[in-house]
Amino acid sequence: MIIHKKDRKQLTSNFLSLSTFQIINSLIPLITLPYLLRILGVNYFGLIVFAQSFIMFFNIITDYGFNFSATREIAKNINNKEKVSLIFSTVMFIKLILFFLSFLLLSIIIFSFNHFRSDWLIYYLTFGIVFGQTLFPIWFFQGIEKMRHIAVLNFVAKTFFLFAIFLFIHKESDYIYVPLINSAGFIISGILGLLLAFRTYKIKILIPDFTYTKHLFYESTYLFISSLSTSLFSTTTNFLLGIMTNNHILGIYAAMEKIILGVKGLFGPLLQTLFPWVSKKENKEIHRLIKRMIVYAFIIGSSAFMFLFVFSEDIINILYSSSDIMSYIVVFKILTLALILAPLGLLFTSLYLTAIKAYKIKMQILIVCGFLNVLTVIVLTYYYSIYGTAFSVLLTEFILLFFGILYFIKLDKRI
């Protein structure tokens, strides 16, 4: 892979910044999760996970695909301060409108269904995460390729969460404070991110231009639908498992899934680092770069799988020391297989298709995979409970990779 010296220095800096954050982001749950499980018990832990899974749908609505579309717009206009301010103002304007609409929708759902009404305070407190994510301009920092700001600000939020959990959570009834602490961390990070953008990079608030607002909203729609479809095989899995079983089973599954997600999250910095840089290339060059990355993605994924699979029992014992969770160790081993497929899936769908602006194709792939996942989760969970849920996750990762490779080969013939 040919990377110029200047680009290599910038990419390395961004990758190290994001990797540092992601390692911290992965380690903190491994510290707090065993503690929360011991203090709150599996049932209350499952309730908190269920609330977070539900609230993440609203997070997708307020993001509306801007983490890719706005990042690309900022990267393309990085030397035009007036244009950057216009993009910033337009994105924040749309996101705030979507936030208020999301809050209204949340309230309607909570007070329309008994399942949500009984724990209404948990859902409202968890919704603070959406407000924090709405404020935090991650797309701006990615666009100007200053990933260290993302790392530092998220470190502040995660550190706040870590210390607050041990400071305020001491008994089972303290479960109500967990979503409050989590939301507070995200809100602090969001406010600091806005202040940094305004003061350091002299972002000005401009009145959004209607034509440009319409254009950016429309262009992001495909990415939003893709993100929503992605949620059909991420947050929806936990949501459906919680609906179809109970908080106890969901708590066990979530405890194991958090480890897998923590490892998968380590692939994210590479994607976030490469995306602004790759987006500036011509389609032919992007295609060549992706080809060269395939081997690296496979090696990284396979190594992660082998480590977790071989030491699965030791990992679960060290982290949780729970006989309830250990009795479902097979579920954890099934989930580790997804680590082989995940980096390759991200390479083809998230990086390649987005970089060449094949938003519609990406949307179609994710819609198909999303609905297939919902279907398989419902059917397999109904017949095989938590084991069926794990198999549905693995099956979806395989289908996602299959379509990603299929379109990569198909588009190769056109370029």
Short mmCIF file of C-alpha atoms in Angstrom, two decimals:
data_model
loop_
_atom_site.label_atom_id
_atom_site.label_comp_id
_atom_site.label_asym_id
_atom_site.label_seq_id
_atom_site.Cartn_x
_atom_site.Cartn_y
_atom_site.Cartn_z
CA MET A 1 0.00 0.00 0.00
CA ILE A 2 1.63 3.28 -1.13
CA ILE A 3 1.16 6.08 1.41
CA HIS A 4 3.09 9.32 1.10
CA LYS A 5 5.27 10.34 4.04
CA LYS A 6 3.04 13.30 4.99
CA ASP A 7 -0.11 11.17 4.85
CA ARG A 8 1.59 8.37 6.76
CA LYS A 9 2.48 10.72 9.60
CA GLN A 10 -1.06 12.07 9.83
CA LEU A 11 -2.64 8.62 9.56
CA THR A 12 -0.32 7.20 12.21
CA SER A 13 -1.10 10.07 14.58
CA ASN A 14 -4.85 9.65 14.06
CA PHE A 15 -4.68 5.87 14.39
CA LEU A 16 -2.69 6.00 17.63
CA SER A 17 -5.08 8.60 19.09
CA LEU A 18 -8.18 6.62 18.21
CA SER A 19 -6.57 3.32 19.25
CA THR A 20 -5.66 4.77 22.64
CA PHE A 21 -9.26 5.85 23.15
CA GLN A 22 -10.67 2.54 21.95
CA ILE A 23 -8.40 0.53 24.22
CA ILE A 24 -9.56 2.66 27.15
CA ASN A 25 -13.12 2.36 25.89
CA SER A 26 -12.76 -1.43 25.86
CA LEU A 27 -10.98 -1.70 29.20
CA ILE A 28 -13.38 0.43 31.25
CA PRO A 29 -16.38 -1.92 30.69
CA LEU A 30 -14.14 -4.83 31.68
CA ILE A 31 -13.56 -3.02 34.98
CA THR A 32 -17.10 -1.77 35.60
CA LEU A 33 -19.13 -4.72 34.25
CA PRO A 34 -18.00 -7.31 36.82
CA TYR A 35 -18.63 -4.76 39.57
CA LEU A 36 -22.09 -3.84 38.28
CA LEU A 37 -23.06 -7.48 37.85
CA ARG A 38 -21.99 -8.27 41.41
CA ILE A 39 -23.74 -5.25 42.97
CA LEU A 40 -26.89 -5.03 40.85
CA GLY A 41 -27.37 -8.67 39.89
CA VAL A 42 -28.07 -10.05 36.42
CA ASN A 43 -31.73 -8.86 36.35
CA TYR A 44 -31.11 -5.15 36.92
CA PHE A 45 -28.04 -5.29 34.70
CA GLY A 46 -30.24 -6.79 31.98
CA LEU A 47 -32.79 -3.97 32.44
CA ILE A 48 -30.07 -1.33 31.96
CA VAL A 49 -28.81 -3.10 28.81
CA PHE A 50 -32.36 -3.34 27.46
CA ALA A 51 -32.91 0.40 28.03
CA GLN A 52 -29.63 1.22 26.26
CA SER A 53 -30.57 -1.03 23.31
CA PHE A 54 -33.91 0.76 23.01
CA ILE A 55 -32.42 4.25 23.29
CA MET A 56 -29.77 3.51 20.65
CA PHE A 57 -32.49 3.64 17.99
CA PHE A 58 -32.93 7.33 18.77
CA ASN A 59 -29.19 7.82 18.65
CA ILE A 60 -29.24 6.53 15.07
CA ILE A 61 -32.01 9.00 14.23
CA THR A 62 -30.06 12.01 15.52
CA ASP A 63 -26.82 10.85 13.87
CA TYR A 64 -28.69 10.51 10.56
CA GLY A 65 -25.59 9.26 8.74
CA PHE A 66 -23.65 12.50 9.33
CA ASN A 67 -20.70 10.63 10.80
CA PHE A 68 -19.92 9.70 7.19
CA SER A 69 -21.60 12.34 4.98
CA ALA A 70 -20.60 15.37 7.09
CA THR A 71 -17.11 13.94 7.63
CA ARG A 72 -16.70 13.74 3.87
CA GLU A 73 -18.04 17.29 3.37
CA ILE A 74 -15.69 18.71 6.02
CA ALA A 75 -12.70 16.83 4.57
CA LYS A 76 -13.40 18.14 1.05
CA ASN A 77 -13.77 21.78 2.21
CA ILE A 78 -11.18 21.81 4.97
CA ASN A 79 -9.42 24.92 3.60
CA ASN A 80 -12.64 26.93 3.20
CA LYS A 81 -13.47 28.22 6.70
CA GLU A 82 -16.76 29.81 5.64
CA LYS A 83 -17.93 26.57 4.03
CA VAL A 84 -16.85 24.53 7.06
CA SER A 85 -18.87 26.83 9.34
CA LEU A 86 -21.88 26.45 7.05
CA ILE A 87 -21.58 22.64 7.12
CA PHE A 88 -21.18 22.68 10.91
CA SER A 89 -24.20 24.93 11.46
CA THR A 90 -26.37 22.96 9.05
CA VAL A 91 -25.55 19.60 10.61
CA MET A 92 -26.13 20.84 14.16
CA PHE A 93 -29.43 22.46 13.12
CA ILE A 94 -30.71 19.20 11.62
CA LYS A 95 -29.45 17.11 14.54
CA LEU A 96 -31.18 19.31 17.14
CA ILE A 97 -34.50 19.10 15.29
CA LEU A 98 -34.13 15.32 15.10
CA PHE A 99 -33.32 15.23 18.83
CA PHE A 100 -36.57 16.98 19.81
CA LEU A 101 -38.58 14.76 17.48
CA SER A 102 -36.89 11.71 19.03
CA PHE A 103 -37.76 12.88 22.54
CA LEU A 104 -41.40 13.27 21.51
CA LEU A 105 -41.43 9.80 19.96
CA LEU A 106 -39.79 8.32 23.08
CA SER A 107 -42.49 9.82 25.30
CA ILE A 108 -45.28 8.45 23.12
CA ILE A 109 -43.79 4.94 23.19
CA ILE A 110 -43.12 4.94 26.95
CA PHE A 111 -46.65 5.91 27.92
CA SER A 112 -48.33 3.73 25.31
CA PHE A 113 -46.89 0.36 26.42
CA ASN A 114 -46.85 -1.18 29.91
CA HIS A 115 -43.49 -2.84 29.21
CA PHE A 116 -41.86 0.61 29.06
CA ARG A 117 -44.14 2.55 31.40
CA SER A 118 -43.18 0.49 34.44
CA ASP A 119 -39.54 1.64 34.18
CA TRP A 120 -40.13 5.03 32.55
CA LEU A 121 -37.45 6.83 34.59
CA ILE A 122 -34.73 4.42 33.41
CA TYR A 123 -35.54 5.21 29.77
CA TYR A 124 -35.59 8.97 30.26
CA LEU A 125 -32.30 8.92 32.16
CA THR A 126 -30.73 6.73 29.47
CA PHE A 127 -31.96 9.16 26.79
CA GLY A 128 -29.34 11.62 28.03
CA ILE A 129 -26.87 9.61 25.94
CA VAL A 130 -28.70 10.78 22.82
CA PHE A 131 -28.40 14.43 23.90
CA GLY A 132 -24.67 14.05 24.52
CA GLN A 133 -24.12 12.34 21.16
CA THR A 134 -26.18 15.04 19.42
CA LEU A 135 -23.89 17.73 20.83
CA PHE A 136 -20.58 15.94 20.23
CA PRO A 137 -19.28 16.86 16.73
CA ILE A 138 -17.30 13.69 16.08
CA TRP A 139 -17.93 14.10 12.34
CA PHE A 140 -16.19 17.51 12.46
CA PHE A 141 -13.03 16.21 14.15
CA GLN A 142 -12.93 13.23 11.77
CA GLY A 143 -13.28 15.57 8.80
CA ILE A 144 -10.37 17.81 9.85
CA GLU A 145 -8.44 14.64 10.79
CA LYS A 146 -7.89 15.65 14.42
CA MET A 147 -8.77 12.31 15.95
CA ARG A 148 -6.82 13.03 19.13
CA HIS A 149 -9.60 15.40 20.21
CA ILE A 150 -12.10 12.54 19.96
CA ALA A 151 -9.75 10.38 22.02
CA VAL A 152 -9.21 12.97 24.75
CA LEU A 153 -12.87 13.97 25.07
CA ASN A 154 -14.07 10.39 25.20
CA PHE A 155 -11.38 9.64 27.76
CA VAL A 156 -12.87 12.39 29.94
CA ALA A 157 -16.37 10.91 29.59
CA LYS A 158 -15.25 7.32 30.25
CA THR A 159 -13.09 8.30 33.21
CA PHE A 160 -16.01 10.21 34.71
CA PHE A 161 -18.20 7.12 34.29
CA LEU A 162 -15.57 4.83 35.82
CA PHE A 163 -15.06 6.84 39.01
CA ALA A 164 -18.74 7.73 39.39
CA ILE A 165 -19.79 4.06 39.23
CA PHE A 166 -17.51 3.12 42.13
CA LEU A 167 -18.43 6.29 44.02
CA PHE A 168 -22.22 6.06 43.81
CA ILE A 169 -23.16 2.42 43.11
CA HIS A 170 -22.98 0.37 46.32
CA LYS A 171 -26.24 -1.56 46.56
CA GLU A 172 -28.88 -3.10 44.31
CA SER A 173 -31.26 -0.14 44.60
CA ASP A 174 -28.58 2.16 43.16
CA TYR A 175 -29.27 0.74 39.69
CA ILE A 176 -31.27 3.89 38.91
CA TYR A 177 -28.06 5.95 39.01
CA VAL A 178 -26.23 3.91 36.36
CA PRO A 179 -28.03 5.42 33.31
CA LEU A 180 -27.78 8.87 34.92
CA ILE A 181 -24.01 8.55 35.30
CA ASN A 182 -23.65 7.16 31.78
CA SER A 183 -25.67 10.01 30.27
CA ALA A 184 -23.76 12.63 32.27
CA GLY A 185 -20.47 11.38 30.81
CA PHE A 186 -21.76 11.69 27.24
CA ILE A 187 -23.22 15.17 27.86
CA ILE A 188 -19.96 16.46 29.38
CA SER A 189 -18.05 15.09 26.38
CA GLY A 190 -20.52 16.70 23.96
CA ILE A 191 -20.33 20.14 25.57
CA LEU A 192 -16.51 20.06 25.67
CA GLY A 193 -16.46 19.01 22.00
CA LEU A 194 -18.59 21.99 20.97
CA LEU A 195 -16.47 24.42 23.00
CA LEU A 196 -13.31 23.05 21.41
CA ALA A 197 -14.75 23.41 17.89
CA PHE A 198 -15.84 27.01 18.51
CA ARG A 199 -12.79 28.29 20.37
CA THR A 200 -9.92 26.39 18.75
CA TYR A 201 -11.13 26.16 15.15
CA LYS A 202 -13.12 29.42 15.12
CA ILE A 203 -16.34 27.82 13.92
CA LYS A 204 -19.03 30.45 13.41
CA ILE A 205 -22.75 29.84 13.76
CA LEU A 206 -24.40 30.65 10.44
CA ILE A 207 -28.03 30.59 9.40
CA PRO A 208 -28.38 27.33 7.45
CA ASP A 209 -29.05 27.75 3.75
CA PHE A 210 -32.29 25.97 2.83
CA THR A 211 -30.97 24.54 -0.45
CA TYR A 212 -27.79 23.19 1.15
CA THR A 213 -29.70 21.85 4.18
CA LYS A 214 -32.02 19.98 1.84
CA HIS A 215 -29.07 18.63 -0.15
CA LEU A 216 -27.14 17.43 2.93
CA PHE A 217 -30.24 15.91 4.50
CA TYR A 218 -31.11 14.07 1.29
CA GLU A 219 -27.54 12.82 0.75
CA SER A 220 -27.40 11.54 4.33
CA THR A 221 -30.72 9.72 4.02
CA TYR A 222 -29.19 6.65 2.38
CA LEU A 223 -26.56 6.52 5.14
CA PHE A 224 -29.24 6.96 7.80
CA ILE A 225 -31.25 4.04 6.40
CA SER A 226 -28.02 2.03 6.28
CA SER A 227 -27.33 2.87 9.94
CA LEU A 228 -30.89 2.03 10.88
CA SER A 229 -30.55 -1.26 9.02
CA THR A 230 -27.24 -1.91 10.80
CA SER A 231 -29.08 -1.50 14.10
CA LEU A 232 -31.32 -4.36 13.01
CA PHE A 233 -28.36 -6.68 13.63
CA SER A 234 -26.74 -4.85 16.56
CA THR A 235 -28.95 -3.11 19.12
CA THR A 236 -32.07 -4.88 17.85
CA THR A 237 -30.61 -8.24 18.81
CA ASN A 238 -30.48 -7.31 22.50
CA PHE A 239 -33.84 -5.59 22.25
CA LEU A 240 -35.55 -8.67 20.80
CA LEU A 241 -33.80 -11.04 23.21
CA GLY A 242 -35.05 -8.91 26.11
CA ILE A 243 -38.59 -8.91 24.73
CA MET A 244 -38.65 -12.66 23.97
CA THR A 245 -36.94 -13.93 27.13
CA ASN A 246 -36.29 -11.87 30.28
CA ASN A 247 -33.80 -9.46 31.85
CA HIS A 248 -31.86 -12.35 33.43
CA ILE A 249 -31.10 -14.05 30.09
CA LEU A 250 -30.41 -10.69 28.46
CA GLY A 251 -28.00 -9.79 31.26
CA ILE A 252 -26.04 -13.02 30.71
CA TYR A 253 -25.92 -12.52 26.93
CA ALA A 254 -24.96 -8.84 27.24
CA ALA A 255 -22.11 -9.62 29.66
CA MET A 256 -20.54 -11.95 27.07
CA GLU A 257 -21.39 -9.73 24.10
CA LYS A 258 -19.65 -6.74 25.74
CA ILE A 259 -16.35 -8.60 25.51
CA ILE A 260 -16.86 -9.35 21.80
CA LEU A 261 -17.95 -5.77 21.11
CA GLY A 262 -14.93 -4.47 23.00
CA VAL A 263 -12.61 -6.45 20.71
CA LYS A 264 -14.60 -5.51 17.58
CA GLY A 265 -14.36 -1.90 18.69
CA LEU A 266 -10.59 -2.10 18.33
CA PHE A 267 -11.12 -2.38 14.56
CA GLY A 268 -12.95 0.96 14.54
CA PRO A 269 -9.92 3.29 14.89
CA LEU A 270 -8.40 1.87 11.70
CA LEU A 271 -11.64 2.48 9.80
CA GLN A 272 -12.10 6.00 11.20
CA THR A 273 -8.47 6.86 10.46
CA LEU A 274 -8.51 5.60 6.88
CA PHE A 275 -11.92 6.94 5.86
CA PRO A 276 -11.13 10.70 5.47
CA TRP A 277 -7.85 9.85 3.70
CA VAL A 278 -9.33 7.20 1.39
CA SER A 279 -12.30 9.47 0.55
CA LYS A 280 -9.98 11.93 -1.18
CA LYS A 281 -8.78 9.29 -3.67
CA GLU A 282 -10.22 8.39 -7.06
CA ASN A 283 -12.39 5.27 -7.24
CA LYS A 284 -9.74 3.19 -9.04
CA GLU A 285 -7.16 3.95 -6.37
CA ILE A 286 -9.67 3.26 -3.58
CA HIS A 287 -10.36 -0.16 -5.11
CA ARG A 288 -6.64 -0.99 -5.26
CA LEU A 289 -6.16 0.08 -1.63
CA ILE A 290 -9.03 -2.07 -0.41
CA LYS A 291 -7.60 -5.10 -2.23
CA ARG A 292 -4.32 -4.67 -0.40
CA MET A 293 -6.08 -4.40 2.97
CA ILE A 294 -7.96 -7.72 2.69
CA VAL A 295 -5.11 -9.90 3.98
CA TYR A 296 -4.45 -7.58 6.93
CA ALA A 297 -8.14 -7.55 7.88
CA PHE A 298 -8.30 -11.36 7.78
CA ILE A 299 -5.14 -11.77 9.90
CA ILE A 300 -6.39 -9.29 12.52
CA GLY A 301 -9.82 -10.93 12.77
CA SER A 302 -8.49 -14.50 12.87
CA SER A 303 -5.96 -13.64 15.58
CA ALA A 304 -8.66 -12.06 17.75
CA PHE A 305 -10.91 -15.10 17.29
CA MET A 306 -8.21 -17.64 18.15
CA PHE A 307 -7.22 -15.83 21.33
CA LEU A 308 -10.76 -15.44 22.69
CA PHE A 309 -11.86 -18.95 21.66
CA VAL A 310 -8.88 -20.73 23.22
CA PHE A 311 -8.99 -18.76 26.46
CA SER A 312 -12.77 -18.29 26.61
CA GLU A 313 -13.32 -20.06 29.95
CA ASP A 314 -10.40 -18.27 31.61
CA ILE A 315 -11.64 -14.89 30.34
CA ILE A 316 -15.19 -15.40 31.63
CA ASN A 317 -13.92 -16.73 34.97
CA ILE A 318 -11.50 -13.85 35.51
CA LEU A 319 -13.98 -11.15 34.53
CA TYR A 320 -17.25 -12.34 36.03
CA SER A 321 -16.69 -15.37 38.32
CA SER A 322 -20.35 -16.17 37.73
CA SER A 323 -21.70 -19.71 37.51
CA ASP A 324 -24.77 -18.34 35.66
CA ILE A 325 -22.61 -16.89 32.88
CA MET A 326 -20.18 -19.82 32.83
CA SER A 327 -23.06 -22.23 32.19
CA TYR A 328 -23.54 -20.47 28.83
CA ILE A 329 -19.87 -20.54 27.76
CA VAL A 330 -20.85 -22.18 24.43
CA VAL A 331 -22.71 -18.98 23.54
CA PHE A 332 -19.52 -16.99 24.04
CA LYS A 333 -17.54 -19.39 21.83
CA ILE A 334 -20.14 -19.04 19.07
CA LEU A 335 -19.90 -15.24 19.27
CA THR A 336 -16.09 -15.30 18.95
CA LEU A 337 -16.43 -16.71 15.41
CA ALA A 338 -17.92 -13.37 14.32
CA LEU A 339 -14.52 -11.74 14.91
CA ILE A 340 -13.12 -13.47 11.80
CA LEU A 341 -15.84 -11.94 9.62
CA ALA A 342 -16.30 -8.50 11.21
CA PRO A 343 -13.08 -6.72 10.01
CA LEU A 344 -13.66 -7.90 6.42
CA GLY A 345 -17.31 -6.83 6.56
CA LEU A 346 -16.27 -3.38 7.78
CA LEU A 347 -13.66 -3.14 5.04
CA PHE A 348 -16.10 -3.80 2.19
CA THR A 349 -19.31 -2.18 3.42
CA SER A 350 -18.33 0.62 5.81
CA LEU A 351 -15.06 1.76 4.23
CA TYR A 352 -15.17 0.87 0.52
CA LEU A 353 -18.82 1.51 -0.37
CA THR A 354 -18.93 4.73 1.67
CA ALA A 355 -15.63 6.05 0.27
CA ILE A 356 -16.81 5.65 -3.34
CA LYS A 357 -20.19 7.17 -2.35
CA ALA A 358 -22.09 3.97 -3.20
CA TYR A 359 -24.58 4.91 -0.49
CA LYS A 360 -27.55 3.29 -2.17
CA ILE A 361 -25.79 -0.06 -2.60
CA LYS A 362 -24.63 0.04 1.01
CA MET A 363 -28.17 0.84 2.11
CA GLN A 364 -29.59 -2.07 0.10
CA ILE A 365 -27.07 -4.53 1.58
CA LEU A 366 -27.73 -3.41 5.14
CA ILE A 367 -31.50 -3.41 4.72
CA VAL A 368 -31.44 -7.01 3.47
CA CYS A 369 -29.02 -8.13 6.20
CA GLY A 370 -30.93 -6.21 8.85
CA PHE A 371 -34.28 -7.77 8.07
CA LEU A 372 -32.72 -11.21 7.72
CA ASN A 373 -31.19 -10.76 11.17
CA VAL A 374 -34.50 -9.73 12.74
CA LEU A 375 -36.14 -12.77 11.16
CA THR A 376 -33.43 -15.20 12.26
CA VAL A 377 -33.25 -13.72 15.78
CA ILE A 378 -37.00 -14.13 16.23
CA VAL A 379 -37.11 -17.68 14.83
CA LEU A 380 -33.88 -19.04 16.37
CA THR A 381 -34.41 -17.34 19.74
CA TYR A 382 -37.95 -18.73 19.89
CA TYR A 383 -36.69 -22.30 19.37
CA TYR A 384 -33.21 -22.18 20.92
CA SER A 385 -33.30 -19.18 23.29
CA ILE A 386 -29.92 -17.51 23.87
CA TYR A 387 -28.06 -20.05 21.66
CA GLY A 388 -30.28 -19.16 18.72
CA THR A 389 -29.53 -15.47 19.27
CA ALA A 390 -25.78 -16.13 19.06
CA PHE A 391 -26.16 -18.17 15.86
CA SER A 392 -28.27 -15.43 14.26
CA VAL A 393 -25.51 -12.88 14.94
CA LEU A 394 -22.92 -15.15 13.31
CA LEU A 395 -25.17 -15.84 10.31
CA THR A 396 -25.79 -12.13 9.76
CA GLU A 397 -22.06 -11.32 9.82
CA PHE A 398 -21.51 -13.99 7.16
CA ILE A 399 -24.30 -12.69 4.91
CA LEU A 400 -23.03 -9.11 5.28
CA LEU A 401 -19.54 -10.16 4.22
CA PHE A 402 -20.92 -12.19 1.31
CA PHE A 403 -22.81 -9.21 -0.15
CA GLY A 404 -19.83 -6.90 0.49
CA ILE A 405 -17.51 -9.16 -1.51
CA LEU A 406 -20.14 -9.66 -4.21
CA TYR A 407 -20.51 -5.93 -4.85
CA PHE A 408 -16.76 -5.35 -4.58
CA ILE A 409 -16.21 -7.84 -7.42
CA LYS A 410 -19.15 -6.45 -9.39
CA LEU A 411 -17.95 -2.84 -9.11
CA ASP A 412 -14.40 -3.94 -9.95
CA LYS A 413 -15.57 -4.77 -13.48
CA ARG A 414 -17.08 -1.31 -13.93
CA ILE A 415 -14.07 0.69 -12.74
#
